[in-house]
Amino acid sequence: MITTKDLTKVYTSRGRQVSALRGVDLHVREGEVYGVVGTSGAGKSTLIRCVNMLERPTSGTVTVAGVELTALRGSEHRAGRELREARRRIGMVFQHFNLLSSRTVQENVELPLEITGLDRAARRRRAAELLELVGLGGKAGAYPGQLSGGQKQRVGIARALAGDPKVLLSDEATSALDPETTRSILGLLRTLNQELGLTVLLITHEMDVVKSVCDSAALMRDGRIVESGTLTDLLSDGTSELARELFPLGDSAGPDGTVLEITFQGDSSGRPFISQLARTYQIDLNILGAAVETIGGRQVGRMRVQLPGFHQDNVVPIGYLREQGLQVDVITETGANAFGSKGVLA
Amino acid sequence: MTWDDMQPLLHDATIETLQMVGIATLVTLLLGLPLGILLVLTDRGGLLRNRPVNKVVGAIVNVGRSLPFVILLVALIPFTRWVVGTSIGWQAATVPLAVGAIPFYARLVETAVRGVDGGLVEAVQAMGGSTWAVVRKALLPEALPDLVSALTTTVIALIGYSAMAGTVGGGGLGNLAITYGYMRFETGFMIVIVIELVVLVTLVQLIGDLVVRRLSHRGAATGLLARLRRA
Ligand SMILES: Nc1ncnc2c1ncn2[C@@H]1O[C@H](COP(=O)(O)OP(=O)(O)OP(=O)(O)O)[C@@H](O)[C@H]1O
Ligand SMILES: [Mg+2]
């Protein structure tokens, strides 16, 4: 649905050049919620702004819903007619809502429809529908100044949906909101994604956001995507930094023995494989850490256990666990931690 | 002079002043508003960014603003004659009044429009709006309270200038003040005229403030107004 190929963006300000994007290949499939995370300055906002050409990339291509936006006419800051038309099919929600304070909630939602030239009656109807959809049916006549942050963002979302877009872009849409409001807004996005088949590309710096709504995620660092994939794939990849951030287990490890990290998803989370293992092989297992969470709507668990002896002594039990459909990563044989404690987002 | 002597003179002069200021205000709005917007749009980072245009318009506005009104009054006489066919009377005074007020208002418009959150511009662009849509749907409506406030300031300045224009044959209350109050030592009449000007200015300010308050929908302000209205 959204594809970027070798996207680069160089900003020149006061003679100095900043490479905000250094060759980004993004691929967001139709109907998924895709999260982009990364440290401040990684280029996340630049990337999402390139997707609807608010920022014109220095090189590379952007294709949204089959239309190659980078091929459409327009200068750096003025969009041609075709690009403007393409943008009408791409909704965008903003961190600071960007609602017009001079217009009522209803009129704010009508704005994109005025721009498309829809007649008054049809605008009214559509705006009322959308406000109902985001749960603000009773607030049509209020001004943004009279709403809470969460309500403002709902208006922002209703407005973004006015043009019946296939794609919704969201740059830190929940960053200005408290945790509970964040949850309700994310829930709304998820619902819209499922009910309207909306493809959502969202930028966030909160792993919890990715955990609760995303199907796929990408990690950006220094203008590049360093890791990406569906959450399921990422979590079953023992080397994934994102998975580790999504699902931290801490750095605890005993003084010696073999430390394993076991990841289980879906149905295997219900089975008592640890006690089976201990019984079958008569091993004294030491559980260093464990957690089960719902990530992207799936039950995912991860456990760090310590087995006595070296790796070669434990080949059979490890094989047993793998046979159970579990993902097993051997972390270390000596108790030293193989991966640093440096967080992805720190 | 008795009140009966003053009254018809005062009446005619007031009408003249109002006409002068009214027409000058209209012309100022018509030309100053687009000029102010152009200054914002053509500036660095603006939607129509255009260095040369911005520099030229900016320079013209600056020159217009820095000329003392009295000099403008005299310097524009040929132009005035060309526009209205005469260089005396209230009709003639509208020309320098407007020419003086246009750059003044344009700068105020520029400041007001710059005060509009850039995020709104972006929002309109993201929904597929053209530059014109940005101006009409975001910049103007969002800056409206400030634009009205700026216009109030401009009208008050125009009332002051119109009195000045009156002293050099421009008609209106200023003319009356000079011909009676000053040249014929009618101090009482002078005081009446001054009072009328003060009332006029106060009235304009009051109306302006009222309109601004009605137009503001920003958070607390609206809440307060709504509460007052309900009470
Ligand atoms: N308009 C601009 N002019 C010059 N440099 C810019 C501009 N916008 C962004 N940059 C630079 O590009 C880099 C990436 O910025 P960007 O806003 O995309 O980061 P981000 O990942 O969104 O960060 P954050 O999490 O803080 O929002 C930064 O180094 C930033 O300073
Ligand atoms: Mg950002």
JSON list of N, CA, C and O in Angstrom, two decimals, chain A residues 6-24:
[
{"chain": "A", "resi": 6, "resn": "ASP", "atom": "N", "xyz": [14.53, 3.48, -1.72]},
{"chain": "A", "resi": 6, "resn": "ASP", "atom": "CA", "xyz": [15.80, 4.20, -1.62]},
{"chain": "A", "resi": 6, "resn": "ASP", "atom": "C", "xyz": [15.60, 5.71, -1.40]},
{"chain": "A", "resi": 6, "resn": "ASP", "atom": "O", "xyz": [16.20, 6.54, -2.06]},
{"chain": "A", "resi": 7, "resn": "LEU", "atom": "N", "xyz": [14.74, 5.99, -0.45]},
{"chain": "A", "resi": 7, "resn": "LEU", "atom": "CA", "xyz": [14.37, 7.38, -0.19]},
{"chain": "A", "resi": 7, "resn": "LEU", "atom": "C", "xyz": [15.48, 8.11, 0.56]},
{"chain": "A", "resi": 7, "resn": "LEU", "atom": "O", "xyz": [15.96, 7.64, 1.58]},
{"chain": "A", "resi": 8, "resn": "THR", "atom": "N", "xyz": [15.85, 9.26, 0.04]},
{"chain": "A", "resi": 8, "resn": "THR", "atom": "CA", "xyz": [16.80, 10.09, 0.78]},
{"chain": "A", "resi": 8, "resn": "THR", "atom": "C", "xyz": [16.25, 11.50, 0.89]},
{"chain": "A", "resi": 8, "resn": "THR", "atom": "O", "xyz": [15.46, 11.95, 0.07]},
{"chain": "A", "resi": 9, "resn": "LYS", "atom": "N", "xyz": [16.63, 12.15, 1.97]},
{"chain": "A", "resi": 9, "resn": "LYS", "atom": "CA", "xyz": [16.24, 13.54, 2.15]},
{"chain": "A", "resi": 9, "resn": "LYS", "atom": "C", "xyz": [17.41, 14.29, 2.79]},
{"chain": "A", "resi": 9, "resn": "LYS", "atom": "O", "xyz": [17.90, 13.91, 3.85]},
{"chain": "A", "resi": 10, "resn": "VAL", "atom": "N", "xyz": [17.85, 15.31, 2.10]},
{"chain": "A", "resi": 10, "resn": "VAL", "atom": "CA", "xyz": [18.92, 16.15, 2.64]},
{"chain": "A", "resi": 10, "resn": "VAL", "atom": "C", "xyz": [18.36, 17.54, 2.87]},
{"chain": "A", "resi": 10, "resn": "VAL", "atom": "O", "xyz": [17.81, 18.16, 1.96]},
{"chain": "A", "resi": 11, "resn": "TYR", "atom": "N", "xyz": [18.42, 18.01, 4.09]},
{"chain": "A", "resi": 11, "resn": "TYR", "atom": "CA", "xyz": [18.02, 19.37, 4.40]},
{"chain": "A", "resi": 11, "resn": "TYR", "atom": "C", "xyz": [19.23, 20.27, 4.31]},
{"chain": "A", "resi": 11, "resn": "TYR", "atom": "O", "xyz": [20.30, 19.90, 4.78]},
{"chain": "A", "resi": 12, "resn": "THR", "atom": "N", "xyz": [19.04, 21.42, 3.71]},
{"chain": "A", "resi": 12, "resn": "THR", "atom": "CA", "xyz": [20.11, 22.39, 3.71]},
{"chain": "A", "resi": 12, "resn": "THR", "atom": "C", "xyz": [19.60, 23.61, 4.47]},
{"chain": "A", "resi": 12, "resn": "THR", "atom": "O", "xyz": [18.62, 24.23, 4.05]},
{"chain": "A", "resi": 13, "resn": "SER", "atom": "N", "xyz": [20.21, 23.87, 5.60]},
{"chain": "A", "resi": 13, "resn": "SER", "atom": "CA", "xyz": [19.81, 25.08, 6.29]},
{"chain": "A", "resi": 13, "resn": "SER", "atom": "C", "xyz": [21.05, 25.87, 6.67]},
{"chain": "A", "resi": 13, "resn": "SER", "atom": "O", "xyz": [21.97, 25.33, 7.29]},
{"chain": "A", "resi": 14, "resn": "ARG", "atom": "N", "xyz": [21.06, 27.10, 6.25]},
{"chain": "A", "resi": 14, "resn": "ARG", "atom": "CA", "xyz": [22.19, 28.01, 6.46]},
{"chain": "A", "resi": 14, "resn": "ARG", "atom": "C", "xyz": [23.50, 27.36, 6.01]},
{"chain": "A", "resi": 14, "resn": "ARG", "atom": "O", "xyz": [24.50, 27.35, 6.74]},
{"chain": "A", "resi": 15, "resn": "GLY", "atom": "N", "xyz": [23.44, 26.77, 4.82]},
{"chain": "A", "resi": 15, "resn": "GLY", "atom": "CA", "xyz": [24.67, 26.24, 4.24]},
{"chain": "A", "resi": 15, "resn": "GLY", "atom": "C", "xyz": [25.07, 24.88, 4.79]},
{"chain": "A", "resi": 15, "resn": "GLY", "atom": "O", "xyz": [25.87, 24.19, 4.18]},
{"chain": "A", "resi": 16, "resn": "ARG", "atom": "N", "xyz": [24.48, 24.47, 5.92]},
{"chain": "A", "resi": 16, "resn": "ARG", "atom": "CA", "xyz": [24.83, 23.16, 6.46]},
{"chain": "A", "resi": 16, "resn": "ARG", "atom": "C", "xyz": [23.85, 22.12, 5.95]},
{"chain": "A", "resi": 16, "resn": "ARG", "atom": "O", "xyz": [22.68, 22.38, 5.80]},
{"chain": "A", "resi": 17, "resn": "GLN", "atom": "N", "xyz": [24.41, 20.93, 5.68]},
{"chain": "A", "resi": 17, "resn": "GLN", "atom": "CA", "xyz": [23.54, 19.88, 5.15]},
{"chain": "A", "resi": 17, "resn": "GLN", "atom": "C", "xyz": [23.30, 18.81, 6.20]},
{"chain": "A", "resi": 17, "resn": "GLN", "atom": "O", "xyz": [24.21, 18.38, 6.88]},
{"chain": "A", "resi": 18, "resn": "VAL", "atom": "N", "xyz": [22.03, 18.41, 6.31]},
{"chain": "A", "resi": 18, "resn": "VAL", "atom": "CA", "xyz": [21.67, 17.35, 7.24]},
{"chain": "A", "resi": 18, "resn": "VAL", "atom": "C", "xyz": [20.98, 16.25, 6.45]},
{"chain": "A", "resi": 18, "resn": "VAL", "atom": "O", "xyz": [20.00, 16.51, 5.76]},
{"chain": "A", "resi": 19, "resn": "SER", "atom": "N", "xyz": [21.52, 15.04, 6.52]},
{"chain": "A", "resi": 19, "resn": "SER", "atom": "CA", "xyz": [20.86, 13.92, 5.87]},
{"chain": "A", "resi": 19, "resn": "SER", "atom": "C", "xyz": [19.86, 13.31, 6.84]},
{"chain": "A", "resi": 19, "resn": "SER", "atom": "O", "xyz": [20.26, 12.63, 7.78]},
{"chain": "A", "resi": 20, "resn": "ALA", "atom": "N", "xyz": [18.58, 13.58, 6.60]},
{"chain": "A", "resi": 20, "resn": "ALA", "atom": "CA", "xyz": [17.56, 13.07, 7.51]},
{"chain": "A", "resi": 20, "resn": "ALA", "atom": "C", "xyz": [17.16, 11.64, 7.13]},
{"chain": "A", "resi": 20, "resn": "ALA", "atom": "O", "xyz": [16.83, 10.84, 7.98]},
{"chain": "A", "resi": 21, "resn": "LEU", "atom": "N", "xyz": [17.19, 11.35, 5.84]},
{"chain": "A", "resi": 21, "resn": "LEU", "atom": "CA", "xyz": [16.92, 9.99, 5.36]},
{"chain": "A", "resi": 21, "resn": "LEU", "atom": "C", "xyz": [18.08, 9.56, 4.48]},
{"chain": "A", "resi": 21, "resn": "LEU", "atom": "O", "xyz": [18.50, 10.30, 3.60]},
{"chain": "A", "resi": 22, "resn": "ARG", "atom": "N", "xyz": [18.58, 8.36, 4.72]},
{"chain": "A", "resi": 22, "resn": "ARG", "atom": "CA", "xyz": [19.72, 7.89, 3.95]},
{"chain": "A", "resi": 22, "resn": "ARG", "atom": "C", "xyz": [19.40, 6.56, 3.26]},
{"chain": "A", "resi": 22, "resn": "ARG", "atom": "O", "xyz": [20.03, 5.56, 3.54]},
{"chain": "A", "resi": 23, "resn": "GLY", "atom": "N", "xyz": [18.38, 6.56, 2.42]},
{"chain": "A", "resi": 23, "resn": "GLY", "atom": "CA", "xyz": [18.06, 5.33, 1.69]},
{"chain": "A", "resi": 23, "resn": "GLY", "atom": "C", "xyz": [17.08, 4.47, 2.47]},
{"chain": "A", "resi": 23, "resn": "GLY", "atom": "O", "xyz": [17.47, 3.48, 3.06]},
{"chain": "A", "resi": 24, "resn": "VAL", "atom": "N", "xyz": [15.82, 4.88, 2.48]},
{"chain": "A", "resi": 24, "resn": "VAL", "atom": "CA", "xyz": [14.82, 4.14, 3.24]},
{"chain": "A", "resi": 24, "resn": "VAL", "atom": "C", "xyz": [13.93, 3.33, 2.30]},
{"chain": "A", "resi": 24, "resn": "VAL", "atom": "O", "xyz": [13.34, 3.87, 1.36]}
]
